[in-house]
CSV table of C-alpha atoms and ligand atoms in Angstrom, one decimal:
chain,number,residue,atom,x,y,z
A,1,UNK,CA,11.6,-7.6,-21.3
A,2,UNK,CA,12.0,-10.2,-18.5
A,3,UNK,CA,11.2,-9.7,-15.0
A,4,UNK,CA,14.5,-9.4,-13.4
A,5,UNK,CA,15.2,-6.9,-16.3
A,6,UNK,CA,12.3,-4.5,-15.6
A,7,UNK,CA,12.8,-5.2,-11.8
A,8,UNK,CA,17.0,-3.6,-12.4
A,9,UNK,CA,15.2,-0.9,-14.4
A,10,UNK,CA,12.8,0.4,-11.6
A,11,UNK,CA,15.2,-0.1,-8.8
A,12,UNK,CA,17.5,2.3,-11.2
A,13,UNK,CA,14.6,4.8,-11.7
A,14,UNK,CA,14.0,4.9,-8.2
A,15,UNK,CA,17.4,5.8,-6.8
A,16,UNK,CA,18.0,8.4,-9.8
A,17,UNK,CA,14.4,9.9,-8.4
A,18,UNK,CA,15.8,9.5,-4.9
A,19,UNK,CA,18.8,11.5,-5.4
A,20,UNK,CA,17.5,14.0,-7.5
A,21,UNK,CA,14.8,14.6,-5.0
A,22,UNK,CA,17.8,14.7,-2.0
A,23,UNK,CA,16.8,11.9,-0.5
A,24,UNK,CA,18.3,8.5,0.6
A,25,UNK,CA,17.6,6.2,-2.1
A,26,UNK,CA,17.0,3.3,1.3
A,27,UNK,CA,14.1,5.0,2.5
A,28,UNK,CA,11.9,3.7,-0.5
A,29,UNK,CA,10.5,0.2,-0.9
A,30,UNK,CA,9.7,-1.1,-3.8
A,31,UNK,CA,6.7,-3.2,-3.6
A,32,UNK,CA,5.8,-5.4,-6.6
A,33,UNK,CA,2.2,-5.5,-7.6
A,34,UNK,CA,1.1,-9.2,-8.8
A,35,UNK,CA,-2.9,-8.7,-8.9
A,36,UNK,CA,-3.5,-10.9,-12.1
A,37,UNK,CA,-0.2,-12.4,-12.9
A,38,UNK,CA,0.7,-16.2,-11.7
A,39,UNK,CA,2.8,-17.2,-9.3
A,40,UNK,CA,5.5,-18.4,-11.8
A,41,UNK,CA,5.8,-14.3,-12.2
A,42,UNK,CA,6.1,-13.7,-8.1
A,43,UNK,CA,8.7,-16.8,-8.2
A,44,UNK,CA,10.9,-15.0,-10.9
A,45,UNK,CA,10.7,-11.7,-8.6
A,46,UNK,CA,11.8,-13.0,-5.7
A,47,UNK,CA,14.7,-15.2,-7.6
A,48,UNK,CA,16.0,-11.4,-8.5
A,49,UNK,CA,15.8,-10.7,-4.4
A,50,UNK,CA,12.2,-8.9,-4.4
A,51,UNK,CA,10.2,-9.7,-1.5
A,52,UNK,CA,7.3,-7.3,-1.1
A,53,UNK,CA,4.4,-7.8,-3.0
A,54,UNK,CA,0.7,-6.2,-3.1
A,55,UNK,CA,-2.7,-8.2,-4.2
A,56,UNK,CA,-5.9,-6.2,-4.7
A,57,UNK,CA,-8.1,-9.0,-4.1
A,58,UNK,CA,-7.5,-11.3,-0.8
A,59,UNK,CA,-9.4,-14.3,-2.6
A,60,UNK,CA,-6.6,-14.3,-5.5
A,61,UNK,CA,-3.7,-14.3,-2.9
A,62,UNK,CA,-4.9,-16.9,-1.2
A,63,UNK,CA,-4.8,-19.1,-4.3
A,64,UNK,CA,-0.9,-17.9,-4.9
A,65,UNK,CA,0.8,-16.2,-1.5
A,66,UNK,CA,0.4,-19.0,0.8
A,67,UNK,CA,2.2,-21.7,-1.4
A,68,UNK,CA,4.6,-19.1,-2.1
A,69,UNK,CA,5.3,-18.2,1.4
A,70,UNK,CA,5.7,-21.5,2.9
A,71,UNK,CA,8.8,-22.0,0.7
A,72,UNK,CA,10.0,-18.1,0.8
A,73,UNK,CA,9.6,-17.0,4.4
A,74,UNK,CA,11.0,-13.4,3.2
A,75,UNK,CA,7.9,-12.9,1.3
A,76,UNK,CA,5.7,-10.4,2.5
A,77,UNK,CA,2.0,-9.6,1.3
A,78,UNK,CA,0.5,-6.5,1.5
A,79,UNK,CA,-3.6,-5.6,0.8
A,80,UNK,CA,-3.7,-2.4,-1.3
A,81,UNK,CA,-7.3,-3.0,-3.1
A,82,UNK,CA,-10.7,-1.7,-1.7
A,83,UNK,CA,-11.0,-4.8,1.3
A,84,UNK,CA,-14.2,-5.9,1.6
A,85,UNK,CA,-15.4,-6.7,5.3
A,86,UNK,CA,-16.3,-10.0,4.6
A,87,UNK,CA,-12.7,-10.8,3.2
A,88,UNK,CA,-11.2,-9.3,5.8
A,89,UNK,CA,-10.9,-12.9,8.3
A,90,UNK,CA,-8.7,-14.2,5.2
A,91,UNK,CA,-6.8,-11.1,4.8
A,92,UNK,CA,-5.4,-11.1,8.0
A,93,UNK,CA,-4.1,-14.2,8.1
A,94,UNK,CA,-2.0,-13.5,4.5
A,95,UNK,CA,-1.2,-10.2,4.8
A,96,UNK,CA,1.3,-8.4,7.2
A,97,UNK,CA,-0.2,-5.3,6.2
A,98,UNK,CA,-3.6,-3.8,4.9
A,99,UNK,CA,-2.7,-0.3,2.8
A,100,UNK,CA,-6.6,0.1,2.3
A,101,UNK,CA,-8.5,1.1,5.3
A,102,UNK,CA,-10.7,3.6,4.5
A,103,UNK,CA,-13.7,3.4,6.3
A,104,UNK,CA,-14.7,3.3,10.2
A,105,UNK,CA,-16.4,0.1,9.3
A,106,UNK,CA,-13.5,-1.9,8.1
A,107,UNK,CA,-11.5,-0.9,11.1
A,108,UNK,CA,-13.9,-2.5,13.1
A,109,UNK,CA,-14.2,-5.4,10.9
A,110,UNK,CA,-10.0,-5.8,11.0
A,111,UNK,CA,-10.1,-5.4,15.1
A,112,UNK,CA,-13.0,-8.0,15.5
A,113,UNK,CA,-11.4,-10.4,13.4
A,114,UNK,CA,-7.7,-10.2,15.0
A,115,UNK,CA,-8.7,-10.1,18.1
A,116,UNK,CA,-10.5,-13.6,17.1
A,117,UNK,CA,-7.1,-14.7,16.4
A,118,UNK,CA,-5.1,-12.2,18.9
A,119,UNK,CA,-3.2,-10.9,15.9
A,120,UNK,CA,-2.0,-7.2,15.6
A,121,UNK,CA,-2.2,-5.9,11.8
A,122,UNK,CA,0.1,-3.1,10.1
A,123,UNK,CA,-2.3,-0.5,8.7
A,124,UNK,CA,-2.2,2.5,5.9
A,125,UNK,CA,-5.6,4.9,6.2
A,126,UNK,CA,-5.7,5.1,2.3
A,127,UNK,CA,-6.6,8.7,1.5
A,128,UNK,CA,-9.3,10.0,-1.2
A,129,UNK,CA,-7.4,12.1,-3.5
A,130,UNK,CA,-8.4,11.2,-7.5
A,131,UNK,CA,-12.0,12.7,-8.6
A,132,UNK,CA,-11.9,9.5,-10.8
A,133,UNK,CA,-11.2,6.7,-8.0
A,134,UNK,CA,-13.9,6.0,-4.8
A,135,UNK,CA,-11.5,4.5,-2.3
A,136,UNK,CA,-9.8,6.6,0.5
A,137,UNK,CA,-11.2,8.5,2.8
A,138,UNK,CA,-12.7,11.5,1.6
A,139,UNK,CA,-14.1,12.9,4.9
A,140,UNK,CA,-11.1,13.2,7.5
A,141,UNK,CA,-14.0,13.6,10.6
A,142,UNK,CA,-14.3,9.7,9.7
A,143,UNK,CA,-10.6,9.1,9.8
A,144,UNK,CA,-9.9,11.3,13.1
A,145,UNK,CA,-12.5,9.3,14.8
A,146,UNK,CA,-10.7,6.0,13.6
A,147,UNK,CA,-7.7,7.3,14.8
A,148,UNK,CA,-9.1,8.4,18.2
A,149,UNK,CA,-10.7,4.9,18.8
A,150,UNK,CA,-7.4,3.5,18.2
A,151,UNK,CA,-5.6,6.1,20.9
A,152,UNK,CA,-8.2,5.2,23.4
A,153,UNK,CA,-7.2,1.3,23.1
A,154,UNK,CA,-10.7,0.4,21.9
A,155,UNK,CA,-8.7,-0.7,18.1
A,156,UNK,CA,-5.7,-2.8,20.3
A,157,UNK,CA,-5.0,-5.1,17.6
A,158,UNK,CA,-4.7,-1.9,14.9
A,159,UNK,CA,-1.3,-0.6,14.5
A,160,UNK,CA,-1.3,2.5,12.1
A,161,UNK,CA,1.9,2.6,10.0
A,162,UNK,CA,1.5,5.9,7.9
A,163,UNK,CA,-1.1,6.6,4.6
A,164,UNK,CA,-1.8,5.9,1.1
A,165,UNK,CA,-3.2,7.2,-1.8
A,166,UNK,CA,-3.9,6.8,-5.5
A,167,UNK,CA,-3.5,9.5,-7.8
A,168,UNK,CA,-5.3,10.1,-10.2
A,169,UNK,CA,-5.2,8.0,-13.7
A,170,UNK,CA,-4.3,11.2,-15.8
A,171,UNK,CA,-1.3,12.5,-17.8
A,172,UNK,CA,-1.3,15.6,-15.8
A,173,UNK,CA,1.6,15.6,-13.4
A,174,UNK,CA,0.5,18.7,-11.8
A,175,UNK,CA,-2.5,17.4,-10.5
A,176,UNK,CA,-1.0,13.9,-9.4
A,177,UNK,CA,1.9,15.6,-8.0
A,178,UNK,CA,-1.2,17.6,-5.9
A,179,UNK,CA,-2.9,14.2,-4.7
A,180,UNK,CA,1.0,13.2,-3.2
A,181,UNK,CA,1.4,16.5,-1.5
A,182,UNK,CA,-2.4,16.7,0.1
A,183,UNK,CA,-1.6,13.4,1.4
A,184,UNK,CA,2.4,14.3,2.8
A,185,UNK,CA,0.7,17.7,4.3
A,186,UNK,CA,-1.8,15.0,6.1
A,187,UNK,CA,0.7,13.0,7.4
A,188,UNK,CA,2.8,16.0,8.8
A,189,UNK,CA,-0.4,17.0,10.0
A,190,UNK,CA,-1.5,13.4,11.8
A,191,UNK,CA,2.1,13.2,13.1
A,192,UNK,CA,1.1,16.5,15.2
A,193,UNK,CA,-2.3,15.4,16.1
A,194,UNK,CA,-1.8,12.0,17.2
A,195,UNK,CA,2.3,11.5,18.2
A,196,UNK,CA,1.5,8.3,19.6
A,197,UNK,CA,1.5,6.7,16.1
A,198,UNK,CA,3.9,5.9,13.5
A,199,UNK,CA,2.9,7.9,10.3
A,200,UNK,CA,6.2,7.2,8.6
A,201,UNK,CA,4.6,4.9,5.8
A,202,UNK,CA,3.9,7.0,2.6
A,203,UNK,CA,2.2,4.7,0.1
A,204,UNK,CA,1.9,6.6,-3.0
A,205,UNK,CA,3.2,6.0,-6.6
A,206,UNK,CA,2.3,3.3,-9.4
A,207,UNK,CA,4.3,2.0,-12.9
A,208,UNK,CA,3.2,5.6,-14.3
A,209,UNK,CA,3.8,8.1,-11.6
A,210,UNK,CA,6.8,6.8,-9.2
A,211,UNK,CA,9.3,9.5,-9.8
A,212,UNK,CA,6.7,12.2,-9.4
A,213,UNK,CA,5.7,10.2,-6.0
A,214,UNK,CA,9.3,9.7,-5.0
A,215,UNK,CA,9.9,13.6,-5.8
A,216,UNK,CA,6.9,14.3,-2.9
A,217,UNK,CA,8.1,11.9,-0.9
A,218,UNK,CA,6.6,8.4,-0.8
A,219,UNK,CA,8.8,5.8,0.7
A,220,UNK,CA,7.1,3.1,-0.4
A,221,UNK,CA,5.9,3.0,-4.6
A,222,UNK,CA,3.6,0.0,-5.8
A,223,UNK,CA,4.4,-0.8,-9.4
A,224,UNK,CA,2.7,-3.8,-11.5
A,225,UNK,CA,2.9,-3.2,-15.0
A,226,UNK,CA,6.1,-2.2,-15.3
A,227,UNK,CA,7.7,-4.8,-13.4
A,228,UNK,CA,5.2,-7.5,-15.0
A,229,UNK,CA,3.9,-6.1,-17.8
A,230,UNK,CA,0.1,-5.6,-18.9
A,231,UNK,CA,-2.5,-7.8,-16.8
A,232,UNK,CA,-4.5,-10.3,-18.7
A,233,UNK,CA,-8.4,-9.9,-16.9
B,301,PLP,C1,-2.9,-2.2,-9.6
B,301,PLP,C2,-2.4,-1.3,-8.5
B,301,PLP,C3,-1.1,-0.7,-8.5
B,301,PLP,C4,-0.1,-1.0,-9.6
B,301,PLP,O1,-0.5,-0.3,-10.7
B,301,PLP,P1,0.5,-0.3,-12.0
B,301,PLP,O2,0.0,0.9,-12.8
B,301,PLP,O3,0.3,-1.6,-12.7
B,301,PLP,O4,1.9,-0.1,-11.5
B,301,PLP,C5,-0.8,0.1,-7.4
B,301,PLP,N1,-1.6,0.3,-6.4
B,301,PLP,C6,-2.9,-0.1,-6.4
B,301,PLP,C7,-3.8,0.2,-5.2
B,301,PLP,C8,-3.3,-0.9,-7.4
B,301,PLP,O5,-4.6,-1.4,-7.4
């Protein structure tokens, strides 16, 4: 199936989640995830109006997104893959959002860096949820403190956006439904704790697990493989 076919298909899946789950079918992005497919693929998505993409790996965007972007200003990249600190300089400068902080470390890495270039970055705390995955915060003591740095203007360049998480990569939708709702609890949670900040962004949902995610509330899903089809490594 062509692109623009499997990109109708998801949109259609989405709102039919949407509306089953109650909600408003525009409160959910669709991003498209292009990690390992060319940019003739990302051209053909955003001929069939798609505009938000994901890359896992800020070296591999930077050989597609900023060609891309110079002739389609709508584009817009997100980070979503475990971000090394010394890729964060280039990351900044092609991304509009990172979805993959999850350390204290990076946070400090992302600040130096655009405050080098007096740029203020969109950010998702990624969130540990999946026994089989590393990335995310697993210990929320880390992520409070982030989050405290940030209220006391020591992060100024930092604005936090909402979370996201991977669930894990199992058949069992109980516990992937479990991994959405620890991390919708959270965000009810950080909205209390820290009302200063925007927590509206829930990242959460992939090719396999979108309805489920949409069901617990995600307003943003990241699908690749079924908008794209398998990924060649
Ligand atoms: C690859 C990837 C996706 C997309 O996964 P699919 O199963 O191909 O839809 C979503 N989120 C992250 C963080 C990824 O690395």
């Amino acid at each position: 199936m062509s692109i623009k076919e499997n990109l109708q298909i998801i949109r259609e899946k989405s709102y039919n989640a949407a509306v089953k789950a109650g909600r408003n079918a525009d409160d959910i992005k669709l991003m498209a995830v292009s990690k390992f497919h060319p940019a003739e693929s990302i051209l053909e998505a955003v001929e069939n109006s798609q505009f938000l993409f994901g890359e896992n790996r800020v070296q591999e965007a930077m050989t597609k997104f900023p060609d891309i972007v110079s002739t389609h200003s709508e584009v817009n990249l997100h980070i979503i893959g475990t971000l090394q600190t010394n890729k964060v300089k280039n990351a900044i400068t092609i991304a509009s959002c990172i979805q993959s902080v999850d350390s204290l470390h990076l946070a400090q890495e992302i600040e130096k860096q655009c405050s080098k270039i007096n740029k203020n970055i969109d950010v998702l705390f990624e969130i540990h949820t999946a026994e089989d995955s590393k990335s995310g915060f697993s210990d929320l003591n880390e992520l409070y403190n982030v989050l405290s740095l940030i209220a006391e203007n020591k992060f100024e360049h930092i604005v936090p956006k909402g979370l996201m998480t991977m669930a894990p990569f199992i058949n069992d939708e109980k516990q992937i439904r479990k991994s959405f709702i620890k991390v919708r609890k959270l965000s009810e949670k950080l909205k209390i704790d820290f009302p200063m900040f925007d927590f509206s962004e829930l990242s959460m949902g992939m090719s396999g697990d979108f309805e489920v995610a949409i069901e617990e509330g995600s307003t943003l899903i990241r699908v690749g493989t079924a908008i794209f089809g398998e990924r060649q490594y």
